[in-house]
Every structure is written in structure tokens, then in C-alpha cells.
Amino acid sequence: MEWDSIVAEYLAVCQIRRAMDLLFTDAQDEFRHQVRRWLEANVPSEARGTGPLRSLDTAEGFEAHRLWERTMYDARWSVVSWPAEFGGRGVGLMEWLIFEEEYYRAAAPTRVSQNGIFLLAPTLFEFGTPEQQARFLPSMASGEVIWCQGWSEPDAGSDLAGIRSRAERAGGSAGADASASGGWVLNGQKTWCSRGAFAHWLFGLFRTDPAAQKHRGLTYFLVPMDAPGVTVRPIAQLDGETGFAEVFFEDVSVPENQVLGTVDQGWSVAMATAGSERGLSLRSPARYTEAAGRLLSLYRQRAERDPVAARRVADAVARAVIDAEAYKLHTYWTATRVLDGGSVGPEASMNKVFWSETDLAIYEAALALLGEEAELFGADGHPSSWLDGFLFALAGPIYAGTNEIQRNVVAERVLGLPRV
Amino acid sequence: MHFAFDENQLEFRSQLRALTDKSCTPADIREAWASERGWSPSRWAALAEMGVLGLTVPENYDGLGLGLVDLVLLLEEAGRSGLPEPLLETTALAVPVLRDAGGAGAEQRRARWLGAIAAGDAVVAVGTASMPAVPGAGRADLLLLERGGELHAVEAAATRQTARRSLDGSRRPAEVAWEPAPATLLASGGDAVGVLASLADRAAMGTGAVLLGVADRLITMTAAYAVERVQFGRPIGSFQAVKHHLANALIRLEFARPAVYRSAWSLDHGDPEASRHASMAKALAADAATGAARMALQVHGAIGYTEEHDVQLWMKRAWSLAAAWGDAPTHRARVLERILGAGGH
Ligand SMILES: Cc1cc2nc3c(=O)[nH]c(=O)nc-3n(C[C@H](O)[C@H](O)[C@H](O)COP(=O)(O)OP(=O)(O)OC[C@H]3O[C@@H](n4cnc5c(N)ncnc54)[C@H](O)[C@@H]3O)c2cc1C
């Protein structure tokens, strides 16, 4: 072959690789089938007498969900995108999205380890020391240690930087420049910690320099919930279950090696976690496309029984279904950008508003289809999955930074409007 | 899976943007709207020279022979710039109909028109049976018209037209009276059904793409105004009510975009779900654009309610294109029908 034509061919190949392609590769399809086969054989199910699991916000359900995490971990499916040394398979972002699609398709249990694997883990990979990674990641991946997030306080919600819980150098010398490595003493109160009623460890923000400006002087700590001086008070949520908790700290000792990132730089570490919470990792699109699929089935059933009543809700159903798919497409679009070397900045705030509102729209449409039946609990004494999903979806616009705060971020940091 | 445009596609958009930044300013748009034809022959010639008009024309008729994924960013750019010329109607609607319709005389018709379109020497308008008036009929040399399940190609001279004024000064619709003849027949029966169905899908995607650009421009203009306009001693963009209006509009736009791009890809690749994808694209883009228009007007206040201010140029385009080729509720209903299958309500 002539040199010229070799070059031309090479360029043509590059061109093809860069061109838009909305199909998965054969290897990705194979990965999908592998995931599907394993989940089909292993997901707790009524047919096999292994499911469904009780709610993860009950003591019994929490343990059952941990066991499921262990089963996945043993087959190396619990954290597919992590490196093999921590129990993962080292797959890429697209494969992770495929895994999530299959996970929701299989109606597999809610991830009891989600605060750990989706929020803390990316932060540990970015800011953790090798020792911290080796110490915390495998037990997180196996479900042995369940983590909760200790950020909010009674007087610091949206205004997170206003937290007052404090950490002081053991022995009394304060601040980052104290050379003593005698660790820290924590005092104060956290609240609304999801899974806090049963979790084993907490990742939290504490004030280490009271003299510094609000966003400075905060430090990110990793704290065992059974440490002396930690008291947990479970709080019943809207659905009656103890989905979150207050956590009190009274002279709780924490060694130096449980500081994540740099002392007094906790805000930037926390913002990395928040990026994961709002951006690509906490809420994968399959969650909504699967729910939208169930909404369509419900619509079909209802339309057969009472077409007039169903048609009243048709536009809302279509909207919810379209928005769920729009979220999925936007995720693939963003994932491609990230894989091509781009990053996700304040746009993550758009994501958070969109997924939370889409979720709510799906369940609101479902309840509208159910009409007066919606409020009724089933024979098992529990709300229907629609009512339950609706109650949970209602929290979406509040947690992970309220949607009002996200809109402020979009307006100021994406559109450049003045802060004032 | 690689959901991104390639460098050539992005480069083509940059070239078109450079052209429109220079020769499609708000003053140019106003001039076009006020003109007798509604558009500028010299800009049309520049578009032909860039290769834009022949983008979907096959190479053997002197076009570029490219697809909708190559076109979609240019349509978006047409919306952003407020381009008065019928880029969408020509590249996404008329050319593929002429290219794809079989039947007697198809080859001669292609030879007669496609090269001329690519060169900017011929303009074609498209009118379906349900349209109250055919956009751009008055400036067209050839009209592709539907009646009774047939599609005909009728030369402008063989039609009688009654021009109708319309909100968007570049649309130039006219009621068209015409007589079908064996010589004008382009497609009938199953052939026509197929051609018309894919026309409708391309139109949904294409109007959606233009609307993305329209929404983008409305949001950018309004954000700039919100920084500049001072009330109560501070820029109105520092008021949270204003911020949230703008943020909501941007969120609707950003989540409509990938759906429109996906629709272009599905149409190019003959995806079996391409129709549903096109309807999703239009539903999302139309809502994004009409929402952005409402927002833009509200944030501008009274100045936005004038003809003098430029924001009206894009608001009006948003309203007319959102309704053209099926509005958002229509397309949502189609999405539901397609998913549930015929007989689903
Ligand atoms: C189900 C659930 C689980 C949660 N899990 C956790 C967890 O695991 N860990 C944890 O740390 N926290 C958790 N949270 C707490 C959550 O992060 C906070 O609720 C959230 O940050 C809002 O704080 P707040 O509830 O104190 O509301 P507030 O901050 O008091 O806000 C009340 C209202 O005022 C609005 N508002 C406040 N400031 C502004 C402003 N500047 N501009 C416009 N509007 C404003 C808010 O948007 C909201 O509508 C959880 C919350 C819920 C509901």
C-alpha cells in the first residue's frame, strides 16, 4: 500500500471513531448480557423464596440488604467501576450505566450502601490516602460497613457552610498548624442522616477553625458510629419508617488518619461529594426509565378498564415518560463528554433539578391514574409501591441541595447572573 | 456509544455562525421581514456557496450527500441566528422528498431540481393537506403538495396563491390553489404514505432543532439584559425570581438538546423507533422554546412587549415553529400511541 493511502485509511478510521454512534459495542453488549444473566439468577425474588426484601429502613430489611450487597460483592458486581484491588471490575462510565440499566431492569434491591459507594467513594478516590482507600473501600464494597452522610445540622441546611459542630485538637491546640498528631475531639449535632439509624460509619463536616470565614476552617471526618460519645436518635420519615436520624457527638475522639483531605479544606472535599450527588453518580437514568416503563403498564391497565379516566392523565404520563428518556439521553451525552476528557461543573445542578422533578412527575402521574385508590395500603399493611415511590420522590427536590439552591447555582455559575 | 458530534460537524457550524454573525444581525432580520420576499437572495447565495443548501443533496447532483446528524447543528444555528431563509424547509424537508420519492419521472425531476437547489438557484416549498397555508409558497419555484393521499410536485406558475400575513415575518405562508395532474404526481399509495411519514418525522426533528437555537438565543439575550438592567439599585438578574425563571428555561433547553440530536441520528440510521424519537424531540424542544419565550418577555418587561426590541424576533419564531408540524401536546400523544401500539388510548 502507498503511504498516502495508509494515512488516508488511518484518518478514515479516526473519523469513524469520532462520529456519533448511539449503539453499544459488541463488548458492551456482552457485558450487558453477563450482568443480566447474573442478576436473573441472583436477584432476590418471590419465585425463589428469597424476596422481596423488607424495606431497608427497618432493622431486618437493613440486614437483608447488606447480605445482598455481600452476594454481589462476592461475584464482583457490587462496584463494577472500581479498580479490581478494591473489589471492582475497572469498567468505564458507559459500562457502569449499562450495569445500572440492568440493575433496575431486574428490579434488584435498593442499594443500602449508596451513600458510601456513590458519594463517599468518589471522594475517597480523589482525596483519600492509599491507606484510607485500602482501609475503607473494600468493606464499603462488600456491605460490611454501611456509611451515612453527616452534613446537615438543625441550623445549617441549605446554608451548609453555617455548620457549628466542631472538631478540636486532642490536648487543646487548635487549627491546621498544630503539629501534634494526637487526633481530634468532636462535639455537636448532625441531623437528617439517611440510613443513620443503622449505619456503621459516618462521613461528616466539622468546624476546625472557628475564626476563619464560613467556608474555610471546615474539615471532613470519617467517624465510626459506635465510637464512645456518639448517640443516634432515629427519626421517622413521612412514610413512618426510620429512614434518617439525628446524631449527637459528645467528646468523640477521632484519630488523625480519619481526616479525609486537608484540615480546614473540608469545603472543597465536600463539594466534590456534592458533585457526585448531583451529577452522574447518585441517580442513574435507569431508575427513572424503569419507573416510566411501569407507569406505562399502569396506564395500559387503567385505560382498558376506564379509558375516559385514563385519558385525563395521558398528557402527564407522556410527559413523564419523555422526561425520563430525555434524562437518559442527557446522561449519555454528558458521559461521552467526560470520556472525551471534559468535566462536569455547575451543570450538575441542572441534572439534580431535572432528575428530581422527573421522578416526582412519574409518581404524580401514577397516583392520578390510581385516583381514590392511591391512598389505600395493601393487604400486607404497606403502602403500594406507587404511593411509597411518591413519598420518596417528594424528598428529591429537598435533599442533595434543594432545587431552589440548584437554580441559584445554575443562574449564577452557568448563566453568570450577579450573586448580590 | 459515542454521543457527540465530530470535528467536521462542529467546524461546519462554526463556519455558518461566522456567516450569520456578520450578515444576519437583528437589523438584517428586520430588513428581511420588511422586504417583499421575506428573505435575502444574497444570503441565500452565500449559503449555497458554503455548501449548506446542498448538504442533503446526493453527490451526483452536486450536493454533499450528508445526513441529518450533519445538518442538525446547522438548523440549530439557523434558529440561534434568526435566519429568515428557508434552510429547514429546503434541506430537511424538500430535498429528501425529491431524493427519495420514486415513481415515473423521478429521475428527471431529481436532475431538474436537486442540483439547482444546491446551487441556490431553485427554492422548493412543502405543503401537507392539513396545513391552512404553505410556508414560503410565494418565493418557491416548485411546491411539493399533498392531497388525497398523493404527493405532487407543482411548479409555482401552475398554482394560484393568496398570501397570508403571519406572526413571524420570514414564514411567508400562502393559501395555494392547484390541480393535480398525472405529470405532477410524485408519489401515491404506499409510496406516498412512506414519503409523507418520513417527511413528518424529519419536520418534527428539524423544527425541534431550529427551536433549540431559538431558545438558546432567547436565554442568552435575556441573561445579558438581566445583568444590565438595574432596578431598586441593583441588576434585576440578582433577584431570585428572575434567576429562577432563567435557570428553569436553561434546564428545559439542555435536556431537550440530546433528544433532538438522537432523533437526527435515528432518522439517518433507519432506527425502527425513529418516529417516536422525532416526536419526543419536537415535544421537548417546542416546550423549551415557548417556555423560553414566555420567560424572555417577562424578564424584559414592557420593552420586550415592543416591536422595537429584538427579543420579539425570536419569540415569534418560537411560537410559529412550536405549532408547525405538530405542537408539543400532539407529539406527546403520538409518543404515547407509538409506545402503547395502535388501539392504545
Ligand atoms: C429524605 C432526606 C434525606 C436526607 N439525607 C441527608 C443525609 O443523609 N445527610 C445530610 O447531611 N442531610 C440529609 N438531608 C438533609 C438535606 O440535605 C437538607 O434537607 C437540605 O440541605 C435543605 O436543608 P433544610 O432541610 O434545613 O431546609 P432549609 O435550608 O431550611 O430550606 C427551607 C426552604 O427554604 C429554601 N431556601 C433556603 N435558602 C434559600 C436560598 N438561599 N434561596 C432560595 N431558597 C432558599 C429551601 O430551598 C427550602 O425550600 C436529607 C433530607 C431529606 C429530605
mmCIF file of C-alpha atoms in Angstrom, chain A residues 15 17-25 28 94 296-297 299-300 303-304 307 311 314-315 317-319 321-323 325-333 336-337 339-340 349-351 353-355 357 403-408 410-412 414-420, chain B residues 1-9 69 219-220 222-224 226-227 234-235 237-240 242-244 246-248 250-252 254-259 261-263 265-266 269 271 276-277 279-280 283-284 287 328-329 331-333 335-336 339-341 344-345:
data_model
loop_
_atom_site.group_PDB
_atom_site.id
_atom_site.type_symbol
_atom_site.label_atom_id
_atom_site.label_comp_id
_atom_site.label_asym_id
_atom_site.label_seq_id
_atom_site.Cartn_x
_atom_site.Cartn_y
_atom_site.Cartn_z
ATOM 1 C CA GLN A 15 -13.144 9.771 11.657
ATOM 2 C CA ARG A 17 -14.362 6.502 15.760
ATOM 3 C CA ARG A 18 -15.198 10.106 16.408
ATOM 4 C CA ALA A 19 -18.518 10.033 14.591
ATOM 5 C CA MET A 20 -21.738 9.975 16.555
ATOM 6 C CA ASP A 21 -22.710 6.422 17.330
ATOM 7 C CA LEU A 22 -25.646 5.586 19.563
ATOM 8 C CA LEU A 23 -25.136 1.845 19.508
ATOM 9 C CA PHE A 24 -23.168 -0.052 22.102
ATOM 10 C CA THR A 25 -20.101 -2.012 21.067
ATOM 11 C CA GLN A 28 -20.587 -3.621 25.823
ATOM 12 C CA MET A 94 -20.670 3.596 29.789
ATOM 13 C CA LEU A 296 -46.886 2.900 31.023
ATOM 14 C CA SER A 297 -48.058 -0.537 32.142
ATOM 15 C CA TYR A 299 -51.657 3.394 32.141
ATOM 16 C CA ARG A 300 -52.421 0.482 29.836
ATOM 17 C CA ALA A 303 -57.087 2.552 30.022
ATOM 18 C CA GLU A 304 -58.568 -0.890 29.480
ATOM 19 C CA PRO A 307 -60.466 4.834 29.042
ATOM 20 C CA ARG A 311 -57.095 9.715 29.003
ATOM 21 C CA ALA A 314 -52.468 10.818 29.180
ATOM 22 C CA ASP A 315 -50.507 14.028 28.696
ATOM 23 C CA VAL A 317 -47.973 10.193 31.510
ATOM 24 C CA ALA A 318 -46.391 11.082 28.173
ATOM 25 C CA ARG A 319 -44.525 13.999 29.716
ATOM 26 C CA VAL A 321 -42.058 9.119 30.050
ATOM 27 C CA ILE A 322 -40.429 11.617 27.701
ATOM 28 C CA ASP A 323 -38.597 13.381 30.510
ATOM 29 C CA GLU A 325 -35.837 9.319 28.416
ATOM 30 C CA ALA A 326 -34.522 12.857 27.987
ATOM 31 C CA TYR A 327 -32.622 12.375 31.232
ATOM 32 C CA LYS A 328 -31.132 9.159 29.921
ATOM 33 C CA LEU A 329 -30.032 10.785 26.667
ATOM 34 C CA HIS A 330 -28.572 13.719 28.523
ATOM 35 C CA THR A 331 -26.618 11.292 30.688
ATOM 36 C CA TYR A 332 -25.108 9.531 27.659
ATOM 37 C CA TRP A 333 -24.322 12.909 26.171
ATOM 38 C CA THR A 336 -19.387 10.933 26.314
ATOM 39 C CA ARG A 337 -18.113 14.400 27.120
ATOM 40 C CA LEU A 339 -14.899 10.168 28.435
ATOM 41 C CA ASP A 340 -13.579 12.576 25.820
ATOM 42 C CA SER A 349 -27.085 21.377 39.327
ATOM 43 C CA MET A 350 -29.282 21.198 36.219
ATOM 44 C CA ASN A 351 -29.142 17.451 36.448
ATOM 45 C CA VAL A 353 -33.324 19.609 39.317
ATOM 46 C CA PHE A 354 -34.229 17.520 36.288
ATOM 47 C CA TRP A 355 -33.994 14.073 37.856
ATOM 48 C CA GLU A 357 -38.673 16.687 39.106
ATOM 49 C CA ASN A 403 -33.838 22.701 43.908
ATOM 50 C CA GLU A 404 -34.023 26.389 44.787
ATOM 51 C CA ILE A 405 -30.357 26.319 45.692
ATOM 52 C CA GLN A 406 -29.566 24.427 42.457
ATOM 53 C CA ARG A 407 -31.420 27.063 40.436
ATOM 54 C CA ASN A 408 -29.360 29.740 42.127
ATOM 55 C CA VAL A 410 -27.400 27.481 37.519
ATOM 56 C CA ALA A 411 -28.287 31.161 37.292
ATOM 57 C CA GLU A 412 -25.085 32.408 38.886
ATOM 58 C CA VAL A 414 -23.772 28.771 34.395
ATOM 59 C CA LEU A 415 -25.601 31.904 33.215
ATOM 60 C CA GLY A 416 -23.377 34.402 35.021
ATOM 61 C CA LEU A 417 -26.077 36.371 36.843
ATOM 62 C CA PRO A 418 -24.862 38.552 39.728
ATOM 63 C CA ARG A 419 -24.810 36.997 43.187
ATOM 64 C CA VAL A 420 -25.524 40.005 45.433
ATOM 65 C CA MET B 1 -21.811 4.591 22.239
ATOM 66 C CA HIS B 2 -20.273 7.917 21.402
ATOM 67 C CA PHE B 3 -22.883 10.627 21.727
ATOM 68 C CA ALA B 4 -21.037 13.630 20.339
ATOM 69 C CA PHE B 5 -20.520 15.449 17.066
ATOM 70 C CA ASP B 6 -17.344 15.015 15.075
ATOM 71 C CA GLU B 7 -14.931 17.796 14.269
ATOM 72 C CA ASN B 8 -16.244 18.351 10.756
ATOM 73 C CA GLN B 9 -19.758 18.850 12.052
ATOM 74 C CA VAL B 69 -26.644 14.412 12.007
ATOM 75 C CA ILE B 219 -31.960 32.730 27.088
ATOM 76 C CA THR B 220 -28.642 34.361 26.197
ATOM 77 C CA THR B 222 -32.331 37.655 28.455
ATOM 78 C CA ALA B 223 -29.418 36.758 30.733
ATOM 79 C CA ALA B 224 -27.468 39.656 29.247
ATOM 80 C CA ALA B 226 -30.802 40.830 33.368
ATOM 81 C CA VAL B 227 -27.217 41.764 34.122
ATOM 82 C CA ARG B 234 -29.260 46.515 41.555
ATOM 83 C CA PRO B 235 -29.268 44.414 38.394
ATOM 84 C CA GLY B 237 -30.583 39.403 37.484
ATOM 85 C CA SER B 238 -29.667 39.480 41.154
ATOM 86 C CA PHE B 239 -33.333 38.975 42.124
ATOM 87 C CA GLN B 240 -34.023 35.353 42.766
ATOM 88 C CA VAL B 242 -35.561 36.369 37.813
ATOM 89 C CA LYS B 243 -32.734 33.888 38.364
ATOM 90 C CA HIS B 244 -35.138 31.014 38.710
ATOM 91 C CA LEU B 246 -33.795 31.842 33.623
ATOM 92 C CA ALA B 247 -32.491 28.687 35.283
ATOM 93 C CA ASN B 248 -35.723 26.842 34.512
ATOM 94 C CA LEU B 250 -31.978 26.724 30.571
ATOM 95 C CA ILE B 251 -32.725 23.374 32.196
ATOM 96 C CA ARG B 252 -35.588 22.707 29.746
ATOM 97 C CA GLU B 254 -30.331 21.460 27.994
ATOM 98 C CA PHE B 255 -32.471 18.361 28.403
ATOM 99 C CA ALA B 256 -34.182 18.855 25.036
ATOM 100 C CA ARG B 257 -30.911 19.089 23.117
ATOM 101 C CA PRO B 258 -29.706 15.462 23.274
ATOM 102 C CA ALA B 259 -33.209 14.266 22.365
ATOM 103 C CA TYR B 261 -29.630 15.064 18.276
ATOM 104 C CA ARG B 262 -30.651 11.477 18.946
ATOM 105 C CA SER B 263 -33.648 11.934 16.673
ATOM 106 C CA TRP B 265 -29.211 10.019 14.333
ATOM 107 C CA SER B 266 -32.190 7.651 14.433
ATOM 108 C CA HIS B 269 -29.833 5.150 10.648
ATOM 109 C CA ASP B 271 -33.912 3.168 13.617
ATOM 110 C CA ARG B 276 -41.155 8.140 18.317
ATOM 111 C CA HIS B 277 -37.762 9.757 18.746
ATOM 112 C CA SER B 279 -41.956 13.224 18.345
ATOM 113 C CA MET B 280 -40.050 13.266 21.628
ATOM 114 C CA ALA B 283 -42.284 17.859 22.233
ATOM 115 C CA LEU B 284 -39.228 18.732 24.321
ATOM 116 C CA ASP B 287 -41.764 23.361 25.230
ATOM 117 C CA ALA B 328 -45.918 19.577 21.886
ATOM 118 C CA PRO B 329 -49.197 18.008 23.099
ATOM 119 C CA HIS B 331 -46.312 14.888 19.709
ATOM 120 C CA ARG B 332 -46.687 13.709 23.292
ATOM 121 C CA ALA B 333 -49.903 11.975 22.263
ATOM 122 C CA VAL B 335 -45.295 9.147 21.673
ATOM 123 C CA LEU B 336 -47.859 7.506 23.887
ATOM 124 C CA ILE B 339 -45.426 3.030 22.723
ATOM 125 C CA LEU B 340 -48.776 1.545 23.516
ATOM 126 C CA GLY B 341 -49.414 0.456 19.952
ATOM 127 C CA GLY B 344 -53.834 2.313 22.960
ATOM 128 C CA HIS B 345 -55.595 5.427 24.060
#
